Coordinates of C-alpha atoms in Angstrom, one line a residue:
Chain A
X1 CA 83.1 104.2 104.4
X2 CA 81.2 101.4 102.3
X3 CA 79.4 102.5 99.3
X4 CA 75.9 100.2 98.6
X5 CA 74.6 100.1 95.3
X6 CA 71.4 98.0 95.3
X7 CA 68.0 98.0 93.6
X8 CA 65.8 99.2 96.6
X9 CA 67.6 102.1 97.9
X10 CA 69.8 102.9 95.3
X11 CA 73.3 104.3 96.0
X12 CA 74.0 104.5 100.2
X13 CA 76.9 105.5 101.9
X14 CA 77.9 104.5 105.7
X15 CA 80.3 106.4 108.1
X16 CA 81.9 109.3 107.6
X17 CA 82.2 111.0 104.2
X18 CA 83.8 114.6 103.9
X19 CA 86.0 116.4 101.3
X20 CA 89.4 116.9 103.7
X21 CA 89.7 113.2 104.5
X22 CA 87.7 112.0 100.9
X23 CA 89.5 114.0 98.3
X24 CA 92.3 116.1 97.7
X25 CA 95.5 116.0 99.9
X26 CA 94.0 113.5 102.3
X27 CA 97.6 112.3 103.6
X28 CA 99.2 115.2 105.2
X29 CA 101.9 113.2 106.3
X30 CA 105.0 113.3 102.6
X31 CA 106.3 110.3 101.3
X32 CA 105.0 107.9 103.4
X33 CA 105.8 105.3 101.0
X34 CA 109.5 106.2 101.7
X35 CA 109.8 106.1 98.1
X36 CA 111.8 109.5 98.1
X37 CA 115.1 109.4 99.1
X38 CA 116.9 112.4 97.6
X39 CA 119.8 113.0 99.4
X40 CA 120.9 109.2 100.3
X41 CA 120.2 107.1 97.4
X42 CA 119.3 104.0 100.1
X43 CA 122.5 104.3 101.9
X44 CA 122.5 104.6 106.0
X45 CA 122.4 107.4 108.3
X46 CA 123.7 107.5 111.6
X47 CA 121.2 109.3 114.2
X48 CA 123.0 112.4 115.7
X49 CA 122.0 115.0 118.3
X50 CA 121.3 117.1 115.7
X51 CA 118.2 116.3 112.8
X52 CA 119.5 114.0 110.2
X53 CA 117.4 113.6 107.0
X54 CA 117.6 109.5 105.8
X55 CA 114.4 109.1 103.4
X56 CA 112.8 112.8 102.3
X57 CA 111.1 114.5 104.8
X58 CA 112.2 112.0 107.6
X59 CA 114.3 112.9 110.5
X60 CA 116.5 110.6 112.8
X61 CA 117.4 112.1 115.7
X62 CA 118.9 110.8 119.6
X63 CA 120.4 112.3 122.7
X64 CA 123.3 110.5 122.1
X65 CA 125.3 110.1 118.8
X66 CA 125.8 106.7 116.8
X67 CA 123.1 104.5 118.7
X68 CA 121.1 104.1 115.6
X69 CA 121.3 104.1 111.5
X70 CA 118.2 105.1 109.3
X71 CA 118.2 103.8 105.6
X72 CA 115.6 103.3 102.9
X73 CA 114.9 100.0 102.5
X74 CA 113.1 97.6 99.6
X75 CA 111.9 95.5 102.5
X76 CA 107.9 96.6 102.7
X77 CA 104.4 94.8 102.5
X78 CA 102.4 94.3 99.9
X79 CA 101.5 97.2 97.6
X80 CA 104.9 99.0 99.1
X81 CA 108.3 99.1 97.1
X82 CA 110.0 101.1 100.1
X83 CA 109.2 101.6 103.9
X84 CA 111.9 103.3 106.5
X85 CA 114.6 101.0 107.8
X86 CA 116.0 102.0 111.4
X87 CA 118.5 99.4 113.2
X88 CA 119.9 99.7 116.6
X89 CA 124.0 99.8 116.4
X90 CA 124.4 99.2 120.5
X91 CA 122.4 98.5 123.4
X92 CA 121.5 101.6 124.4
X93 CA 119.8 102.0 128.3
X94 CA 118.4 105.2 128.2
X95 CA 119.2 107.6 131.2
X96 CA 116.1 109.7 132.3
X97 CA 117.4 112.8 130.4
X98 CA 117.6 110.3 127.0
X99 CA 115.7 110.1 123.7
X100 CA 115.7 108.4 120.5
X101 CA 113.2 108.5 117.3
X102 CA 112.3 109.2 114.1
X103 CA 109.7 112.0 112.9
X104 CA 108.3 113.8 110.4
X105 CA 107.7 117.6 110.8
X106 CA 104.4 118.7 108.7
X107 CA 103.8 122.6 107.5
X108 CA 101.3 124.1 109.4
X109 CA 99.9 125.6 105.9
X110 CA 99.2 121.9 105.2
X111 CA 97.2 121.0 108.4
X112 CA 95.7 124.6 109.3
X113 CA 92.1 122.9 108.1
X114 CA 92.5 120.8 111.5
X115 CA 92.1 123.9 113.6
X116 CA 94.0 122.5 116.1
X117 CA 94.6 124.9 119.3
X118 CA 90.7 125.8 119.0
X119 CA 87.1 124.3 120.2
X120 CA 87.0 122.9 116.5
X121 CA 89.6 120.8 116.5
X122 CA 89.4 117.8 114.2
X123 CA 89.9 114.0 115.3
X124 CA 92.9 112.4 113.1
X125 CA 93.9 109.3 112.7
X126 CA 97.4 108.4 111.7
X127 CA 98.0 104.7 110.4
X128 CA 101.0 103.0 109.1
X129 CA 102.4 99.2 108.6
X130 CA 105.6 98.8 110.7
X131 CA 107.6 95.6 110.9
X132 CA 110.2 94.3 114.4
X133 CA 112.7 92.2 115.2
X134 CA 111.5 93.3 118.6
X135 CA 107.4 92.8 119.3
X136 CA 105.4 94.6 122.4
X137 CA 104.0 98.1 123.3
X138 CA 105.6 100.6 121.2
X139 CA 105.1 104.2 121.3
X140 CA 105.2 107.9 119.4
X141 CA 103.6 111.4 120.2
X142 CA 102.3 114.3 118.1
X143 CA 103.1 117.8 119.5
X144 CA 102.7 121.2 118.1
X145 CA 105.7 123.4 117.2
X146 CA 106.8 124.7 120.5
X147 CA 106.6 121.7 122.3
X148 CA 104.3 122.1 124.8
X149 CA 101.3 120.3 123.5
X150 CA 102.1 116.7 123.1
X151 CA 99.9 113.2 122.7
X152 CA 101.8 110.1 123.5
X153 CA 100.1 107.5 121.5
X154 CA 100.6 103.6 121.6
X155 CA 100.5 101.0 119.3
X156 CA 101.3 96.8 119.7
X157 CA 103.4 94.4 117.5
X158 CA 102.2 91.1 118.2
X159 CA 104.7 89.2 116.0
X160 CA 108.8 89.9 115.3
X161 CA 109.7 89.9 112.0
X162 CA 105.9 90.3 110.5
X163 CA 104.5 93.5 108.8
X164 CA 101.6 94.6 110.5
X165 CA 98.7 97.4 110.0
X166 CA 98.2 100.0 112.9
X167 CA 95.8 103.2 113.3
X168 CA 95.8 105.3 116.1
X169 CA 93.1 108.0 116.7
X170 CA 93.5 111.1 118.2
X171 CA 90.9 113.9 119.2
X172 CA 92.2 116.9 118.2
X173 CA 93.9 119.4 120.7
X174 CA 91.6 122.4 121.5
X175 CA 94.5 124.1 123.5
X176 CA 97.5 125.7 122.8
X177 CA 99.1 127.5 119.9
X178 CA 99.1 125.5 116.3
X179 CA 100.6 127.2 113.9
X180 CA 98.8 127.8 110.6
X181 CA 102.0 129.6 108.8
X182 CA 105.1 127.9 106.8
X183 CA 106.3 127.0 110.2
X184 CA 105.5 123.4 111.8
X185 CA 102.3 122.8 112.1
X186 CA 102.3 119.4 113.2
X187 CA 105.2 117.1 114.8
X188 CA 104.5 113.3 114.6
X189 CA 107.4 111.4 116.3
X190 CA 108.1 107.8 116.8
X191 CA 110.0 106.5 119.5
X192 CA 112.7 103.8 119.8
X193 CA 113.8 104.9 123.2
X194 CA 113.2 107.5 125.9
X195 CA 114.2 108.6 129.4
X196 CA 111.3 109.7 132.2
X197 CA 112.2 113.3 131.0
X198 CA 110.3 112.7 127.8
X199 CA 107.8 110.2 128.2
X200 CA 104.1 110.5 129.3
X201 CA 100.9 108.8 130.1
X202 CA 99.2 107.7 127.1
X203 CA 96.4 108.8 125.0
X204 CA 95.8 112.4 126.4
X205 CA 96.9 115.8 125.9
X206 CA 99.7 117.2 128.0
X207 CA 102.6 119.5 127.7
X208 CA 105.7 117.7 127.7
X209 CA 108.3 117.7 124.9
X210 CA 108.0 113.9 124.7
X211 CA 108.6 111.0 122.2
X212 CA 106.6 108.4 123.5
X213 CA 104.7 106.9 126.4
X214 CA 105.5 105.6 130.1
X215 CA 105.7 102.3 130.0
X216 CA 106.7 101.0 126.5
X217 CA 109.6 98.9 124.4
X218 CA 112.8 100.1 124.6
X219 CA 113.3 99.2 121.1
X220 CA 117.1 101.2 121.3
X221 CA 118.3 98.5 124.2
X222 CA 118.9 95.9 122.3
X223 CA 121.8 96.1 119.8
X224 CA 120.7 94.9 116.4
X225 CA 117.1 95.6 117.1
X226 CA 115.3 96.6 113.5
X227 CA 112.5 98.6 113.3
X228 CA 110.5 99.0 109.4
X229 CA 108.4 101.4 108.6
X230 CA 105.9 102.4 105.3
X231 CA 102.3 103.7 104.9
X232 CA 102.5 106.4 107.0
X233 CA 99.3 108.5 106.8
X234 CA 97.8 111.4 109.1
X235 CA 94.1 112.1 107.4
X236 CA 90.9 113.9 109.2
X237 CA 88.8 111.9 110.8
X238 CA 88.4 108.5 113.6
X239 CA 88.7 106.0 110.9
X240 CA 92.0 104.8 108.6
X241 CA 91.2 105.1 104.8
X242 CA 93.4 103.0 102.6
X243 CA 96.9 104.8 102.0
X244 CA 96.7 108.0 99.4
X245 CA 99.4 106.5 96.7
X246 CA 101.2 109.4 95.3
X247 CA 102.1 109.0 91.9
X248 CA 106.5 109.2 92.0
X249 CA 106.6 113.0 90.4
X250 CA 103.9 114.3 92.8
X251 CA 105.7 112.8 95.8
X252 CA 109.5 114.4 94.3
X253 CA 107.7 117.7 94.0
X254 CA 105.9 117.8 97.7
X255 CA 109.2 116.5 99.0
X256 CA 111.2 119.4 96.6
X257 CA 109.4 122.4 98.9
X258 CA 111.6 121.3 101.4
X259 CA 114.7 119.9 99.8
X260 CA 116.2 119.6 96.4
X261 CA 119.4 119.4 94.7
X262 CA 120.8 119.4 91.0
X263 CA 122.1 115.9 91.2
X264 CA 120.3 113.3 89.9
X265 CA 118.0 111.6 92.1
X266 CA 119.8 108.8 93.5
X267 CA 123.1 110.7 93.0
X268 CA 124.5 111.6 96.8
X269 CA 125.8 115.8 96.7
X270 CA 129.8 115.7 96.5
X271 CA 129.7 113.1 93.6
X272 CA 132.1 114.0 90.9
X273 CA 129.8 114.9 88.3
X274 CA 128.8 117.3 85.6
X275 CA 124.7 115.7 84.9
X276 CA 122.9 118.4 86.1
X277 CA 124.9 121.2 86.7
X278 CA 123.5 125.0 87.1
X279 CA 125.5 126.9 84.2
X280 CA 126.0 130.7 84.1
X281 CA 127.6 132.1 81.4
X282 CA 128.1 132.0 77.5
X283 CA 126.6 135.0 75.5
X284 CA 125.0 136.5 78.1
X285 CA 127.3 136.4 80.6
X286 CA 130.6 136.3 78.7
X287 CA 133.2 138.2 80.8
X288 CA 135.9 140.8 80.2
X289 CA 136.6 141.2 83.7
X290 CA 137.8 138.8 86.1
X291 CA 134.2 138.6 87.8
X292 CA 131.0 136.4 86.4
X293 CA 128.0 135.6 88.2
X294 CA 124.4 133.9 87.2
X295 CA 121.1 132.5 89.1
X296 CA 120.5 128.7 89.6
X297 CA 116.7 128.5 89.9
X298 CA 115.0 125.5 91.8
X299 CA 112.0 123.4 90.5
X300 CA 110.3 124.0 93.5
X301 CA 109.4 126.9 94.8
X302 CA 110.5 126.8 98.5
X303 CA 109.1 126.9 101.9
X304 CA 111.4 129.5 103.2
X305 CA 114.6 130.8 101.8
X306 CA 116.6 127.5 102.2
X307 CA 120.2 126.3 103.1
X308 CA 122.4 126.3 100.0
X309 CA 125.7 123.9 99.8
X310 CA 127.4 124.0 96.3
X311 CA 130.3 122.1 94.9
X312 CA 132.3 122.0 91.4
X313 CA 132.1 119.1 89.3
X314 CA 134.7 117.3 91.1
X315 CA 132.9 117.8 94.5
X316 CA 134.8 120.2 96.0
X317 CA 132.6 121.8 98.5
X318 CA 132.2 125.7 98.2
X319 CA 133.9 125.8 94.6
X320 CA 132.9 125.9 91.0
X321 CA 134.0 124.9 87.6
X322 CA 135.4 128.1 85.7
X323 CA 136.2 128.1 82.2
X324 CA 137.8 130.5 80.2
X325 CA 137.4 131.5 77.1
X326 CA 139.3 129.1 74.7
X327 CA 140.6 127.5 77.9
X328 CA 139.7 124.4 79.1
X329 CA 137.7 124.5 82.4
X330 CA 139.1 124.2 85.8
X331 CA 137.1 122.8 89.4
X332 CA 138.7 124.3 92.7
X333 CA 137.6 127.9 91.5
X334 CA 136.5 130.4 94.3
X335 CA 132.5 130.7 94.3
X336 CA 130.7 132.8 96.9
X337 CA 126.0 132.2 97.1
X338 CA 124.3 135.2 97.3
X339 CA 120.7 136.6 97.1
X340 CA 119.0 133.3 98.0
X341 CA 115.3 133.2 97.7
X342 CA 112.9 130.9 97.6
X343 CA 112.8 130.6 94.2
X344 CA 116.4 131.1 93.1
X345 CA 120.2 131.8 94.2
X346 CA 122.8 133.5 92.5
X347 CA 126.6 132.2 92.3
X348 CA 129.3 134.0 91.9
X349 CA 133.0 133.7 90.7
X350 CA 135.8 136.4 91.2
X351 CA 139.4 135.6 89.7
X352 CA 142.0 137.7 88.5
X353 CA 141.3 135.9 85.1
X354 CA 138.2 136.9 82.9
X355 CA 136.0 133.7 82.6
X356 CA 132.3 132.9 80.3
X357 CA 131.1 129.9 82.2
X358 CA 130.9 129.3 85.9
X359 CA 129.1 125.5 86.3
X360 CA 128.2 124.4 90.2
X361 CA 126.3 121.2 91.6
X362 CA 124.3 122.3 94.8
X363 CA 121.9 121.4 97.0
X364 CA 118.8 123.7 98.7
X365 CA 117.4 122.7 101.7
X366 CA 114.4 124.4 103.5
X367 CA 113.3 121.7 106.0
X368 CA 111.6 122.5 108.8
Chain B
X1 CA 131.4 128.3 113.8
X2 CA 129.9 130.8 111.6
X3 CA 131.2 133.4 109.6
X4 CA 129.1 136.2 107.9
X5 CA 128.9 136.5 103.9
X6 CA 128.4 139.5 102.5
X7 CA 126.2 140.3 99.4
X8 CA 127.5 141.2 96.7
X9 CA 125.2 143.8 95.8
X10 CA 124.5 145.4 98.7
X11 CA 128.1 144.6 100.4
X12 CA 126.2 144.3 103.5
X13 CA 126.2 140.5 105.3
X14 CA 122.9 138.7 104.4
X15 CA 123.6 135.2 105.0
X16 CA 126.0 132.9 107.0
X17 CA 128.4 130.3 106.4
X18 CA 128.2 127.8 108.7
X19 CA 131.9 126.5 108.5
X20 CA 131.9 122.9 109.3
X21 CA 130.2 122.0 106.0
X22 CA 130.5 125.0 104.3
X23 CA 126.3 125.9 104.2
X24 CA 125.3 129.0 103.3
X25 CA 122.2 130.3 105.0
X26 CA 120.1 133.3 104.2
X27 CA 119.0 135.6 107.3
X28 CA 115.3 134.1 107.0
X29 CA 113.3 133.7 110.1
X30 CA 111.7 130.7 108.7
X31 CA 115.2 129.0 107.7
X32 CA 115.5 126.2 110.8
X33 CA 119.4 126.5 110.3
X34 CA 119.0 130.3 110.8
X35 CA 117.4 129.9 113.6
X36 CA 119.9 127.4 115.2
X37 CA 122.6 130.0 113.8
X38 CA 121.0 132.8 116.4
X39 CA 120.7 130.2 119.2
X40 CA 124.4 128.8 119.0
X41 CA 126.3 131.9 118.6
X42 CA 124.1 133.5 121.4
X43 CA 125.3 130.5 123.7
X44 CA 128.6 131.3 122.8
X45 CA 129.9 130.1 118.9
X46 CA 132.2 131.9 117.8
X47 CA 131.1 134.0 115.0
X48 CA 133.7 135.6 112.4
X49 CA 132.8 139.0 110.0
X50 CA 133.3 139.1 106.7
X51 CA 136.8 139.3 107.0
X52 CA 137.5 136.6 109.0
X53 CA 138.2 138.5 112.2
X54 CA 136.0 136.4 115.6
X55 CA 133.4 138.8 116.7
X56 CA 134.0 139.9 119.8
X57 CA 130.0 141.5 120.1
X58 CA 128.6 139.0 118.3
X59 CA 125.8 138.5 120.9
X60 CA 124.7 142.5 119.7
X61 CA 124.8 141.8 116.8
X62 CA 122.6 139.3 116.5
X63 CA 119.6 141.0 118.2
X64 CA 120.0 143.1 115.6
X65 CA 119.0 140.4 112.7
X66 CA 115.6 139.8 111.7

């Protein structure tokens, strides 16, 4: 999109310019710098039949537990501090019924301009700088929330070892249901292994619940394999813009809709600590029975009423610190979570002994 | 596993502790662990009250959440 400033014609501009892919929240995709990383600090994940978060907002997930780790890693090209680190812990030959990736699941409140699902769907294009041990044809897929729209996309890494720039283009999906609400709006997965049963022909729209395309590197075969990842952008439009860099506070916050957690960042939930701690209590809520209560309000307003963990400050999961008055405070107390909204939770403590403060550490999550 | 957690207002269950790690999650359509809540215990996890006691209609009961 090259502006020309010159003395005949004055100011031109070539290609495509338009507000949703020029200004604003031009990246839909959050921390794609994979500067975020809340709830692991940079330490590993292992990839479990279930979602497991490594870097915020990034999922690791396989068909079979412990073939994979996910860490954030310092590793990244130029104008990057982070990117995503995956590494294959066994090779893995995928049965038909088999899948392994990464993905990031967007809010269909954030991508409801695409108007996917409808004859005005928007072209995007999704770019990213991803780094090998392996090199070849690798593969991902974008699907809507149900699973039965999918686009198996390709992309090549010509040399291991290397970061390298890729864009990939995709017309937008006039079929199908999209969803527009605080439910996932867009699914972009990239796949380090796949069986028949969820693979497809590239670079068209079918209905599969796939991870990848037919025909492409089986990055999860080979034990050791590494797989880096940074950059990752999803804007409007046919044509890759530079990467939207997110000041580090904006980035927490858009990550914070989906999780957050009193800790410190960089402090993994369960740590021994006290920095940070919801407190309930004092004057206000000074008891004189053996019951005390109090909210613990989140930064962040939520995207739905999330999952709330809590621990004292020893980490004991599911307790708080209790103190009584003129007593010195004990951890291991009973603590129960109640009215949990998107904005706020309430504790509560309930002892034979009359307490003043009740302190807990927790963590909210409201991922999709 | 789940087990259901009353509130303490309303003494009437409105979220669920999930009790391998000890989550508690709000009956909210939108919550992704809710939802895998209603899908588990409808293929068979065993689902305790308030009390502790397994449910024994816990499929009935949950077509009765939101």
């Amino acid at each position: 999109m090259p502006v020309i400033i010159d003395g005949t014609n004055g100011i031109t501009q070539a290609g495509e310019f338009n507000s949703s892919g020029s200004f604003g929240f031009k990246n839909r995709i959050i921390n794609g710098a994979m500067v975020i990383d809340q709830r692991n600090a940079g330490a590993s994940v292992t990839a479990t039949t279930v979602t497991v978060y490594s870097v915020d907002r990034f999922f690791v997930q396989g068909s079979v537990t412990s073939k994979f780790t996910a860490q954030q890693s310092s590793t990244a090209p130029a104008g990057f501090t982070n990117s995503l680190l995956l590494t294959s812990s066994a090779a893995t030959t995928p049965s038909a019924s088999d899948y392994y990736y990464f993905a990031q699941s967007i809010e269909g409140l954030n991508v409801a301009d695409l108007g996917f699902g409808t004859a005005n769907a928007k072209t995007i294009t999704i770019s990213f700088w991803v780094r090998s041990s392996l090199t070849g044809t690798f593969s991902g897929a974008v699907l809507n929330s149900a699973t039965d729209r999918s686009y198996a996309f390709t992309f090549t890494i010509n040399s291991a070892n290397t970061f390298e720039y890729k864009t990939v283009t995709i017309a937008g999906d006039t079929s199908g249901t999209w969803l527009k609400t605080n439910g996932v709006g867009i699914l972009v997965r990239f796949a380090l292994g796949a069986g028949s049963s969820f693979l497809q022909t590239a670079n068209s729209w079918g209905t599969g619940n796939v991870v990848g395309a037919t025909g492409t590197t089986q990055w999860i075969s080979t034990n050791g394999a590494t797989f880096y990842i940074t950059g990752v952008q999803l804007e409007v439009g046919s044509t890759a813009t530079s990467f939207d860099y997110l000041d580090y506070g904006r980035s927490l916050i858009q990550c914070q809709r989906y999780f957050e957690q009193s800790y410190n960042v960089g402090t993994v939930a369960g740590t021994a600590t006290s920095d940070g701690c919801a407190l309930s209590g004092g004057s206000v809520g000074g008891a004189t029975t053996g019951y005390i209560e109090g909210p613990a309000y989140f930064k962040v307003t939520k995207r739905a009423s999330p999952t709330i963990l809590n621990w004292d400050l020893s980490g004991n999961v599911s307790k708080c610190n209790r103190t009584l008055s003129g007593v010195l405070s004990t951890n291991n107390s009973t603590s129960s979570i109640a009215t949990i909204g998107t904005n706020a939770f309430s504790v509560n403590s309930a002892s034979s002994a009359n307490a003043n403060i009740i302190q807990i550490q927790w963590t909210a999550s409201a991922e999709l | 596993m789940y087990k259901l957690n009353k509130d303490i207002y309303s003494n009437e269950p409105t979220s669920v502790i999930r009790l391998s790690d000890n989550a508690c999650i709000p009956f909210d359509p939108a919550n992704t662990d809710y939802a895998n809540f209603k899908k588990e215990v409808l293929a068979g996890a065993e689902l305790q009250d308030a009390d502790g006691n397994v449910m024994t209609d816990a499929s009935a009961y949950i077509a009765t959440l939101p």
